[in-house]
mmCIF file of C-alpha atoms and ligand atoms in Angstrom:
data_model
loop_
_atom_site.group_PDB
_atom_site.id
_atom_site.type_symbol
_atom_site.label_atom_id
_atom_site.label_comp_id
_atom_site.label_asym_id
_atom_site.label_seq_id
_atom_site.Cartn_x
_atom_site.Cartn_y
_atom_site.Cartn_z
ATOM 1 C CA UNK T 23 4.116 -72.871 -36.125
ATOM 2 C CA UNK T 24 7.516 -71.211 -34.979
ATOM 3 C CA UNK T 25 8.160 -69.796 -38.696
ATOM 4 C CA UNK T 26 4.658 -68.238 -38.718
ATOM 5 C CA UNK T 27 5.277 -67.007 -35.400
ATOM 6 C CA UNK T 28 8.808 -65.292 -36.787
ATOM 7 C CA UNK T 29 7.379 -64.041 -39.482
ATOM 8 C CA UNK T 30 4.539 -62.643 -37.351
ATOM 9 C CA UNK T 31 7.379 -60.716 -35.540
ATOM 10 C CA UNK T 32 9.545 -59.300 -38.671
ATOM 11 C CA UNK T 33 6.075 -57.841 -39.870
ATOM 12 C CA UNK T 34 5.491 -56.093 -36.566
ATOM 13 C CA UNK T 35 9.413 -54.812 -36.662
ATOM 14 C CA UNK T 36 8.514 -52.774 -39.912
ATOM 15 C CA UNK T 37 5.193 -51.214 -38.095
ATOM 16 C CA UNK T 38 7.112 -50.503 -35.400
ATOM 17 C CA UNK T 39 10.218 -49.206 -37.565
ATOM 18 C CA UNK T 40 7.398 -47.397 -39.934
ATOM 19 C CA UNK T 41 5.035 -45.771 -36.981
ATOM 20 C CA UNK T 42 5.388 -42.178 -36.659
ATOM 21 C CA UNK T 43 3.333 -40.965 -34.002
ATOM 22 C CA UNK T 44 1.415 -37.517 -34.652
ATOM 23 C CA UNK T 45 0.627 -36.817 -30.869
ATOM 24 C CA UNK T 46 0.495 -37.746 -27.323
ATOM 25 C CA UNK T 47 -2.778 -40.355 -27.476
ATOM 26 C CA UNK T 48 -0.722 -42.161 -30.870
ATOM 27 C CA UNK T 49 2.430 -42.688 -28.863
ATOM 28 C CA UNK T 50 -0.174 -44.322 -25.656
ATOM 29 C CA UNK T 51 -1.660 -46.455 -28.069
ATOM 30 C CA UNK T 52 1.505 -47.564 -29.181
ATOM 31 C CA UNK T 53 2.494 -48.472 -26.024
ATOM 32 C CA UNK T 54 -0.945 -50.138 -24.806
ATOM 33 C CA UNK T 55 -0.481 -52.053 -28.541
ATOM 34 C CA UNK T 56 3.482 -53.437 -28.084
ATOM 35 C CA UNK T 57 3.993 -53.123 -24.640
ATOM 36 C CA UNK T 58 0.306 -53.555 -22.563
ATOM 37 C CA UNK T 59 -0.177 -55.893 -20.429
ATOM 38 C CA UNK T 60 -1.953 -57.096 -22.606
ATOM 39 C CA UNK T 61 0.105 -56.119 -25.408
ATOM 40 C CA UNK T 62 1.902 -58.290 -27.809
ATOM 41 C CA UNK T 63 5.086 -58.624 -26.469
ATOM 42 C CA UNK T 64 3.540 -60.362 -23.675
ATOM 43 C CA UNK T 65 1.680 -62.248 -25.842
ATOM 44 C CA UNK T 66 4.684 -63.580 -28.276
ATOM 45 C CA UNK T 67 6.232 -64.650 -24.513
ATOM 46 C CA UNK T 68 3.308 -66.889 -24.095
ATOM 47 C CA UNK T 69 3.921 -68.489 -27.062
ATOM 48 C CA UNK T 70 7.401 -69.531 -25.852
ATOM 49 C CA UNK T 71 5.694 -72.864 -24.950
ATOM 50 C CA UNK T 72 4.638 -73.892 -27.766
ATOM 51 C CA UNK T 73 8.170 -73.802 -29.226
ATOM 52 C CA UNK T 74 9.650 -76.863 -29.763
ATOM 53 C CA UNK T 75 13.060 -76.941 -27.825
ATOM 54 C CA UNK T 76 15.848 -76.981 -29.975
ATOM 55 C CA UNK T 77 14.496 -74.089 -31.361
ATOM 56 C CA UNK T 78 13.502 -72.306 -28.160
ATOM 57 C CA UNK T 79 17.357 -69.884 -28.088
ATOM 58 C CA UNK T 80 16.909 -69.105 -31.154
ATOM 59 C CA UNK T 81 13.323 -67.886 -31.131
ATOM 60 C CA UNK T 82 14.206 -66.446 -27.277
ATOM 61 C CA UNK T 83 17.199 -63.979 -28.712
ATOM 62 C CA UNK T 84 14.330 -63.141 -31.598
ATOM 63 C CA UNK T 85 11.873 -62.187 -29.113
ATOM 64 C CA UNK T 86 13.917 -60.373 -27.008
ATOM 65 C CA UNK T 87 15.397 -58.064 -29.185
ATOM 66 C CA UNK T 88 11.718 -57.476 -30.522
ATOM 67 C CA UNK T 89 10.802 -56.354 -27.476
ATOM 68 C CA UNK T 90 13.973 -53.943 -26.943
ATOM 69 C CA UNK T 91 13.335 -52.786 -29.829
ATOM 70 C CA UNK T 92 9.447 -52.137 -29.328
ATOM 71 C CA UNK T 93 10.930 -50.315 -25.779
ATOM 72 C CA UNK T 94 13.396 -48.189 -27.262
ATOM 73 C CA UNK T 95 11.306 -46.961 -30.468
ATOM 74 C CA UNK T 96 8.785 -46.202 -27.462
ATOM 75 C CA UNK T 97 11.058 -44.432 -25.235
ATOM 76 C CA UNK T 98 12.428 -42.130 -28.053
ATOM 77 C CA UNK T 99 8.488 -40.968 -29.103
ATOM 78 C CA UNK T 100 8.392 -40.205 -25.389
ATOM 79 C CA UNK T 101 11.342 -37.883 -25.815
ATOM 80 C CA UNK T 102 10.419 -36.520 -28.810
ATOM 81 C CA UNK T 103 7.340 -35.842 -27.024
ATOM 82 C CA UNK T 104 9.012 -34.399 -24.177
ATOM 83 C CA UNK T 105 11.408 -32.143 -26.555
ATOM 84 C CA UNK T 106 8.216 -30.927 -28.254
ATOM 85 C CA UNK T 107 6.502 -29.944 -25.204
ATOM 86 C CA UNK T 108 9.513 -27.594 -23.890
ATOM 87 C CA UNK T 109 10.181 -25.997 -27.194
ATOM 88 C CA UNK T 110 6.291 -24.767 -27.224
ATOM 89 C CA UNK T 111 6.701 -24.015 -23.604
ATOM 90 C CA UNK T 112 10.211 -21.645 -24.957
ATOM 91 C CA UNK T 113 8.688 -20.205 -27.759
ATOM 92 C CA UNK T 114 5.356 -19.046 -25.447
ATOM 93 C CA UNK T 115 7.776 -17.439 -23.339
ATOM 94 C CA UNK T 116 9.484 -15.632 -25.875
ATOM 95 C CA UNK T 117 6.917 -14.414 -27.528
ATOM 96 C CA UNK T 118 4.878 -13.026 -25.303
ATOM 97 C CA UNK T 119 5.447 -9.811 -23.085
ATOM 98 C CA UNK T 120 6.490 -9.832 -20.212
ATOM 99 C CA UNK T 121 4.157 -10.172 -16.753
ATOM 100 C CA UNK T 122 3.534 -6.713 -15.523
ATOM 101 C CA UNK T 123 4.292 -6.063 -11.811
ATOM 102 C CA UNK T 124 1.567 -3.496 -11.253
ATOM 103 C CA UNK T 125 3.109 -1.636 -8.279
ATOM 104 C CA UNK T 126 0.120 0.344 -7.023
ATOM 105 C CA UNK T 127 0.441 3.933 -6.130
ATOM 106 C CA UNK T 128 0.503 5.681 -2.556
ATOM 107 C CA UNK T 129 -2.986 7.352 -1.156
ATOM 108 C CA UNK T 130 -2.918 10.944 -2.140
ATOM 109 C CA UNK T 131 -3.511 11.638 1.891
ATOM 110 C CA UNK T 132 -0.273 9.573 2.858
ATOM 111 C CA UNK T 133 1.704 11.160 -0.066
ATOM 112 C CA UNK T 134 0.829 14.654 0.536
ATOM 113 C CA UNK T 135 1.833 13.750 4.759
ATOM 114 C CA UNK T 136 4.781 12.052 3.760
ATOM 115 C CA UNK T 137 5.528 15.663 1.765
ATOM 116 C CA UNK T 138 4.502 17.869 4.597
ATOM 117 C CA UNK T 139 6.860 15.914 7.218
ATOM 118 C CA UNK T 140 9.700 16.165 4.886
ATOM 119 C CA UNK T 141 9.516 19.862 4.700
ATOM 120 C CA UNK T 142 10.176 20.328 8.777
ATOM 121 C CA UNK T 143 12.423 17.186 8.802
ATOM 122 C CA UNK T 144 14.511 19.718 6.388
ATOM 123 C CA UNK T 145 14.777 22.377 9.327
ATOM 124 C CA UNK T 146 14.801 20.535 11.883
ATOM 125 C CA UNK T 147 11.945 19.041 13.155
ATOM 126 C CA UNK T 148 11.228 15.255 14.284
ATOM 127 C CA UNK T 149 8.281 12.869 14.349
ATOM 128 C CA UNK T 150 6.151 12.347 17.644
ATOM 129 C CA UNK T 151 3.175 9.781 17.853
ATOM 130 C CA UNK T 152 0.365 9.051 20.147
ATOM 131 C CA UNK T 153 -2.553 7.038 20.743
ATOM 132 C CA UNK T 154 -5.329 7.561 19.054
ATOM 133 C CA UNK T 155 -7.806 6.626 22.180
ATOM 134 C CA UNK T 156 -6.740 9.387 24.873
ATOM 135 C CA UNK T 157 -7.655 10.451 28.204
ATOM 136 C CA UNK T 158 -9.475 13.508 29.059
ATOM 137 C CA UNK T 159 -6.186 15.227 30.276
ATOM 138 C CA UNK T 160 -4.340 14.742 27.530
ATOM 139 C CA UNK T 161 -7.046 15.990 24.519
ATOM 140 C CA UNK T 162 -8.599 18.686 26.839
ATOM 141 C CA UNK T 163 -8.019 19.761 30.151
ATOM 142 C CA UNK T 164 -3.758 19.912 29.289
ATOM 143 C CA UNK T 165 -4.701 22.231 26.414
ATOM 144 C CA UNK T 166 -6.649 24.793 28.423
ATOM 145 C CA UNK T 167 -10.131 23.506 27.496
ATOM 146 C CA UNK T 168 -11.106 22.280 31.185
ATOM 147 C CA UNK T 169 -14.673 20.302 31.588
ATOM 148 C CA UNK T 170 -16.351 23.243 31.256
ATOM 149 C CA UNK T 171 -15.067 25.625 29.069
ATOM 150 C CA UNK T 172 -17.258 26.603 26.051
ATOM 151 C CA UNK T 173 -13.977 25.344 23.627
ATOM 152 C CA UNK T 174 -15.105 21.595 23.659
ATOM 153 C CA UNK T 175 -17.926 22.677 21.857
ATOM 154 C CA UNK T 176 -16.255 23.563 18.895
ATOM 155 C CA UNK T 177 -15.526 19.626 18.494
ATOM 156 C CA UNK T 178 -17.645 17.178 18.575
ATOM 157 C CA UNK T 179 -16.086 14.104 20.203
ATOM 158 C CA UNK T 180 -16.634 10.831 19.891
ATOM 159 C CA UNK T 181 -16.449 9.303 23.852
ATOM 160 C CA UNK T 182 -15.308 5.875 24.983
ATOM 161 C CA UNK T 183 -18.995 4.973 26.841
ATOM 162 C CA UNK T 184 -17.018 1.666 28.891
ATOM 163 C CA UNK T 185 -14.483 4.632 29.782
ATOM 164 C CA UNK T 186 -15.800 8.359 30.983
ATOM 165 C CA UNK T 187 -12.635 9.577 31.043
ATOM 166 C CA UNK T 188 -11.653 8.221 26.926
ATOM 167 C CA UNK T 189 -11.993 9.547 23.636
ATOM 168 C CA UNK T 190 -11.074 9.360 20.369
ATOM 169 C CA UNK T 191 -8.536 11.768 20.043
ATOM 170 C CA UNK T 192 -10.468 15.174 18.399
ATOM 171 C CA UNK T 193 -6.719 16.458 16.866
ATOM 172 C CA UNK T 194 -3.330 15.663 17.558
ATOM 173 C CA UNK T 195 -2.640 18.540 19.889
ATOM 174 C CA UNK T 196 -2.296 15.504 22.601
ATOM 175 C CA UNK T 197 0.903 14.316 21.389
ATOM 176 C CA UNK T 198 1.970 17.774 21.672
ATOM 177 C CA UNK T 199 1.061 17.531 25.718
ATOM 178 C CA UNK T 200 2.429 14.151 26.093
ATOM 179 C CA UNK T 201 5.852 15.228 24.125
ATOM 180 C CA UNK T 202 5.981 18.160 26.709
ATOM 181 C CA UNK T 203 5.500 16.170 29.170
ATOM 182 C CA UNK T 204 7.957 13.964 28.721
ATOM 183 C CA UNK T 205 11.017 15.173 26.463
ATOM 184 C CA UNK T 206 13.716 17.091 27.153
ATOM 185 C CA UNK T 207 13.759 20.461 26.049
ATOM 186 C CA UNK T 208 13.820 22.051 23.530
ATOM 187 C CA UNK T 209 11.298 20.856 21.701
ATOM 188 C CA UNK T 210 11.171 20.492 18.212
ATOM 189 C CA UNK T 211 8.236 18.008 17.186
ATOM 190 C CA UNK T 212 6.325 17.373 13.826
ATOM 191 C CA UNK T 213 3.060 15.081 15.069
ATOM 192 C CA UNK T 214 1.019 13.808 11.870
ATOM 193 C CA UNK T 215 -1.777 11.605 12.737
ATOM 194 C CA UNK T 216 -5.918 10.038 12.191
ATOM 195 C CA UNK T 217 -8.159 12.482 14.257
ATOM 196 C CA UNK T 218 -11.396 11.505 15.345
ATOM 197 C CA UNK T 219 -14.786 14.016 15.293
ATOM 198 C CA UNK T 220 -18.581 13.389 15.427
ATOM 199 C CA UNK T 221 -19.807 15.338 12.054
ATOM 200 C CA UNK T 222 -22.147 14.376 9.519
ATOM 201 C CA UNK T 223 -20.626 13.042 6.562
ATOM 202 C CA UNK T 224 -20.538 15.458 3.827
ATOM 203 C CA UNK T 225 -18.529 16.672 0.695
ATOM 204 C CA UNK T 226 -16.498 19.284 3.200
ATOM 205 C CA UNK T 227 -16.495 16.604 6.576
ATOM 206 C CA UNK T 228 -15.976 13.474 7.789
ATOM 207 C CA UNK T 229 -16.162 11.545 11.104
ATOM 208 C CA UNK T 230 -12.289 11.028 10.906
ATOM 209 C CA UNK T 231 -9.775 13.025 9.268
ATOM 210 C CA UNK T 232 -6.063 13.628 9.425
ATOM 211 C CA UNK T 233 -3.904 16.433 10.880
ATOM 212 C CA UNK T 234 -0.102 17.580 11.382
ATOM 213 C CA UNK T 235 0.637 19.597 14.383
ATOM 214 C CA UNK T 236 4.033 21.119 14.895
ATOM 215 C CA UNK T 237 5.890 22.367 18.282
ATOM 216 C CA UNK T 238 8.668 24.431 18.795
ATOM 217 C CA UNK T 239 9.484 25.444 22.312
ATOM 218 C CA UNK T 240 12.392 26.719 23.413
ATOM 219 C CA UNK T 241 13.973 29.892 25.079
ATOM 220 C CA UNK T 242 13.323 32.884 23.120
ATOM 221 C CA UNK T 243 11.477 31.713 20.015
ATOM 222 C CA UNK T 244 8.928 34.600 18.965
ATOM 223 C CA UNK T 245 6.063 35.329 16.687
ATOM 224 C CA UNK T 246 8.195 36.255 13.939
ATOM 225 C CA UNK T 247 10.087 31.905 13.748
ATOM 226 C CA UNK T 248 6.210 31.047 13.926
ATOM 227 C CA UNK T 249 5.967 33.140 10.416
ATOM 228 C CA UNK T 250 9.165 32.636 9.024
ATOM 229 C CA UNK T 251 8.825 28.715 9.593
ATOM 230 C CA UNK T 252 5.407 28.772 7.920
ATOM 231 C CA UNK T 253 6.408 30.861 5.020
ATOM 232 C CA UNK T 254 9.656 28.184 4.632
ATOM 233 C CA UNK T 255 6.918 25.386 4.528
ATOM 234 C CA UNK T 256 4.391 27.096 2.311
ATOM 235 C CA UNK T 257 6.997 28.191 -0.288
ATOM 236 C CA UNK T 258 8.316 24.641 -0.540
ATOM 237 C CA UNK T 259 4.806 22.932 -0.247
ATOM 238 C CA UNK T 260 3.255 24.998 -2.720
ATOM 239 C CA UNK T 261 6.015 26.617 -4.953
ATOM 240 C CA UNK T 262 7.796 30.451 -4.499
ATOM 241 C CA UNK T 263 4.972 32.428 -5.916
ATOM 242 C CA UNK T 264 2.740 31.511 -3.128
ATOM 243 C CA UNK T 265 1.357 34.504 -1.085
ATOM 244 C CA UNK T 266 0.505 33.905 1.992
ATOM 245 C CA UNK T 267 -1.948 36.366 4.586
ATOM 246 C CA UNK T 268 -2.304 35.903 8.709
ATOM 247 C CA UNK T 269 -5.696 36.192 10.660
ATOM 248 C CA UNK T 270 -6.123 36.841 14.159
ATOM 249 C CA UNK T 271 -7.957 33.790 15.763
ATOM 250 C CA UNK T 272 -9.036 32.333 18.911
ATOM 251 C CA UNK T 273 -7.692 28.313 19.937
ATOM 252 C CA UNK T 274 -7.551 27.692 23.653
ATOM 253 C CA UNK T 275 -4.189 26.661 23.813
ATOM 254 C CA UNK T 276 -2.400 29.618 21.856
ATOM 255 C CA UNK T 277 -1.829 32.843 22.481
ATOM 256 C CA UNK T 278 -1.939 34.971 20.196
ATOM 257 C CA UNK T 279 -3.307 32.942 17.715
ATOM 258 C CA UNK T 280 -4.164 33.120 13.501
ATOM 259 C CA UNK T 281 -5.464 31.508 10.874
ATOM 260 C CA UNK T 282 -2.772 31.433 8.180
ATOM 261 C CA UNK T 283 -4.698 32.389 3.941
ATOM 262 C CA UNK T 284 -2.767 31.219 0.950
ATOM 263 C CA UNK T 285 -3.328 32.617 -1.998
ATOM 264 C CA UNK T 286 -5.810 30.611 -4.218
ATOM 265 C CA UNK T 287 -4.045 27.419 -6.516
ATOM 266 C CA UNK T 288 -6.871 27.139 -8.624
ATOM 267 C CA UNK T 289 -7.409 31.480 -9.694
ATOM 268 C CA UNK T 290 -3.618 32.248 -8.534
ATOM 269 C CA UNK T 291 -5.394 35.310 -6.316
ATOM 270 C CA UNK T 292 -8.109 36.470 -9.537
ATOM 271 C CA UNK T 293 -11.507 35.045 -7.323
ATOM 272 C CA UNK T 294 -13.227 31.384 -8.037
ATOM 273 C CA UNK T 295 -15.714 29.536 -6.412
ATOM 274 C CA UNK T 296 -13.011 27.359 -4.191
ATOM 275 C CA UNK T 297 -11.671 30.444 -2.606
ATOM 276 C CA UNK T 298 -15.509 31.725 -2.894
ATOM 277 C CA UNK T 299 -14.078 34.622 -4.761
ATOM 278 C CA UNK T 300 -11.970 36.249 -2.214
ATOM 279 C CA UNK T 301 -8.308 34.950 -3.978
ATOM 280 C CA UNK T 302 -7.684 33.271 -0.630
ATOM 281 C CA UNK T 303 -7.920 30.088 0.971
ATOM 282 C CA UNK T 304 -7.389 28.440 4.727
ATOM 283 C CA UNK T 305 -4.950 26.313 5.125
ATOM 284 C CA UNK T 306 -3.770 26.227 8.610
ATOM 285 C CA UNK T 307 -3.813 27.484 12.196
ATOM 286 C CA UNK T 308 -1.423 28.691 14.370
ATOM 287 C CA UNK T 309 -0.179 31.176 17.223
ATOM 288 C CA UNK T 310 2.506 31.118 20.157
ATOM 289 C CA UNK T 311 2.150 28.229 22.932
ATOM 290 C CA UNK T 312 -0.398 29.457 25.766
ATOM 291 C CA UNK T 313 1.686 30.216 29.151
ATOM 292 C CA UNK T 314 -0.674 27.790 30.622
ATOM 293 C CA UNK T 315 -0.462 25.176 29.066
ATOM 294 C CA UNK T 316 3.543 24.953 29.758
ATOM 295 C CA UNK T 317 2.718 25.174 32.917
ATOM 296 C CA UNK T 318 0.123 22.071 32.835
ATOM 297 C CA UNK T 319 3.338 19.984 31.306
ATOM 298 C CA UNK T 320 5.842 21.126 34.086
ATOM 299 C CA UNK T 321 7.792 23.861 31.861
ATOM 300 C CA UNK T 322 9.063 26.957 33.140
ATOM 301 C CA UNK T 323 6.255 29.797 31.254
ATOM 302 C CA UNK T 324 9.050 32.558 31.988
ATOM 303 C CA UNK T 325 11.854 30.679 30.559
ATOM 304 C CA UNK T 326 10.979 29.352 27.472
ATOM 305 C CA UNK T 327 8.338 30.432 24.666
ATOM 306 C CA UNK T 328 7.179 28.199 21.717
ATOM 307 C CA UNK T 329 4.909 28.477 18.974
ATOM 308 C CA UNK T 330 2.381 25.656 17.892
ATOM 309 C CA UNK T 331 0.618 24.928 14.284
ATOM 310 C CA UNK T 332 -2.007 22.601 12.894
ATOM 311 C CA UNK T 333 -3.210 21.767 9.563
ATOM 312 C CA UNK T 334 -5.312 19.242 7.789
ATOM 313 C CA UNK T 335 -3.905 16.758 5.264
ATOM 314 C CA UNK T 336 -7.204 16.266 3.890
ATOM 315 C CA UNK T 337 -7.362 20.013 3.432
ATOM 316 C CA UNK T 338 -4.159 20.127 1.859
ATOM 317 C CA UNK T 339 -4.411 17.525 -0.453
ATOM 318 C CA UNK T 340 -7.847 18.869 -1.831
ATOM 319 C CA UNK T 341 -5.971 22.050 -2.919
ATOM 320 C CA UNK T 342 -3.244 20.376 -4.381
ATOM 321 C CA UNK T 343 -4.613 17.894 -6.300
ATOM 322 C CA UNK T 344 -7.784 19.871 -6.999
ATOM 323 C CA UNK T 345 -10.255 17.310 -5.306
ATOM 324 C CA UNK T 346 -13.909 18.182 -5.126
ATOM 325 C CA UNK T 347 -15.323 15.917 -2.320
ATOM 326 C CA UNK T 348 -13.381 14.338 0.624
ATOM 327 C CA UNK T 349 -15.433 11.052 0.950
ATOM 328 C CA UNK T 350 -13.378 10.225 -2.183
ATOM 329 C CA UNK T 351 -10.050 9.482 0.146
ATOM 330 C CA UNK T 352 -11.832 7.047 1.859
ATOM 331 C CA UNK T 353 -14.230 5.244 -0.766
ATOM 332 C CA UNK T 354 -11.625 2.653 -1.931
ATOM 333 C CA UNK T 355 -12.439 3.635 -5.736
ATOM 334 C CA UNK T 356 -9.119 2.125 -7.263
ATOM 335 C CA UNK T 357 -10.099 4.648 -10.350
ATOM 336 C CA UNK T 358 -9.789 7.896 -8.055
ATOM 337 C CA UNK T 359 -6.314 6.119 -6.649
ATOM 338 C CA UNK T 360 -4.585 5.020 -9.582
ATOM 339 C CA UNK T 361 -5.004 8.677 -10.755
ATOM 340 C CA UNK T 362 -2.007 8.558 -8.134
ATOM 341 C CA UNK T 363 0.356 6.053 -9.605
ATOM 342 C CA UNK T 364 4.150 7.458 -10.310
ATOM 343 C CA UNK T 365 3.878 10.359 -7.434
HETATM 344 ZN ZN1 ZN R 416 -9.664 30.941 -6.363
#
């Protein structure tokens, strides 16, 4: 009974010495085979009783080094296994290229801002921000354009109906007011900003848009820094060939004021149907700070002069980048913005 039981084991030595596992499930199978619970080696331990005594060391140091043997061959398929595993997992990696980091690209509106503000940071000029919801004061009556003056009808406002006395701010021109009426002069503001007006949605309009206003007030600054400063901004916004034309104009809170032409990007001046064939386009407007409206901030009309100047970006960027319609800045249509990736 013993012998047939030791020769039982020396036949499962060679299987186990022989097995080569090809994959994972061979090397379980093994293990549910030798080492189960209900696997052999358990079962050769029950047989331990039925032994005979004197021979029960020498069949014990048998069946134990079966069974570290049975646990080793197992533990080096499991490293083998492992090994495997982590060269695939190496060569993958090699092989392949790497991730890509896709780092988006800026919105043409916030690049062409970003550009703008740099170009007066250059001479001078700092950054002033306001809230978008403003008071009355700040959007109308401070500029000259009291409750009922015919001005507020060239903007169509959006009001706050909880508040009577709230908007949405129609341009920027309030930051202006509040940076009179609280810095120290002189005064030497960029404000870029989201402005607010109540227009149908079209191709040319939208109900919000974005501007950059500039101020400059200080003693003695005249018509001819207005120019100067907007030919330094046009020539480095839009290259030293650039020709640029004033208009005379009306705004409410400047006086004199002018619409400011550039000659057209698209025909360079020849006529096409952006600049509708006159070789000019619009791109800003401007004039010198009214009297009255240093007077509504608390600043001395007789001391000090300024000049004032207000664009759009939208407007801008349209011309730059040669953009057709501006509901495309706010559609979200990643294949208009990745046209923007790299700038
Ligand atoms: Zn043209």
């Amino acid at each position: 009974m013993t012998d047939g039981i030791l020769k039982q084991i020396a036949q499962y030595r060679a299987e186990i010495s022989s097995f080569q596992p090809a994959d994972a499930a061979d090397v379980e199978e093994y293990r549910i085979k030798f080492l189960g619970s209900k696997g052999i080696v358990k079962s050769l331990f029950a047989e331990m009783k039925s032994v005979p005594p004197e021979r029960r060391k020498e069949f014990g140091l048998i069946l134990n080094e079966f069974k570290q043997l049975a646990e080793s061959r197992y533990l080096s398929f499991q490293e083998l296994a492992v090994a495997d595993k982590s060269a695939e997992q190496v060569s993958e990696d090699l092989s392949l290229p790497a991730e890509p980091h896709r780092l988006g690209a800026r919105h043409p509106i916030s690049l062409v801002r970003k550009r703008i503000v740099s170009v007066f940071e250059r001479i001078g000029f700092s950054i002033a921000e306001g809230p978008e919801i403003e008071d009355d004061w700040h959007n109308f009556s401070a500029l000259n354009m009291t409750a009922d003056h015919p001005a507020r009808d060239m903007q169509d406002t959006f009001y706050i109906s909880q508040h009577p006395d709230w908007v949405l701010r129609t341009h920027t021109s309030s930051v202006q007011v509040r940076a009179m009426e609280q810095q120290a002069l002189p005064i030497r503001i960029i404000c870029p900003g989201r402005v607010y007006r109540n227009e149908t949605i079209s191709a040319r309009a939208h109900c919000f848009f974005h501007q950059v206003e500039g101020l400059y007030i200080d003693k003695d600054v005249s018509f001819a820094d207005l120019k100067q400063t907007l030919y330094y901004f046009t020539r480095e916004m839009f290259g030293e060939d650039i020709r640029i034309r004033f208009r005379p104009s009306y705004f409410p809170f400047t006086e004199p004021s002018a619409e400011m032409d550039i000659s057209c990007l698209i025909c360079g001046g020849e006529g096409c149907n952006v600049c509708k064939h006159t070789g000019w386009v619009e791109i800003l407007g401007c004039g010198m700070t009214h009297p009255r409206l240093l007077e509504n901030c608390g600043i001395d009309s007789h001391a000090y002069t300024g000049f004032a100047f207000g664009m759009g970006i939208e407007r801008i960027t349209m011309l730059k980048y040669q953009i057709r319609d501006l509901r495309m800045f706010s559609e979200n249509d990643v294949r208009f913005l990745q046209q923007f990736e790299g700038l």
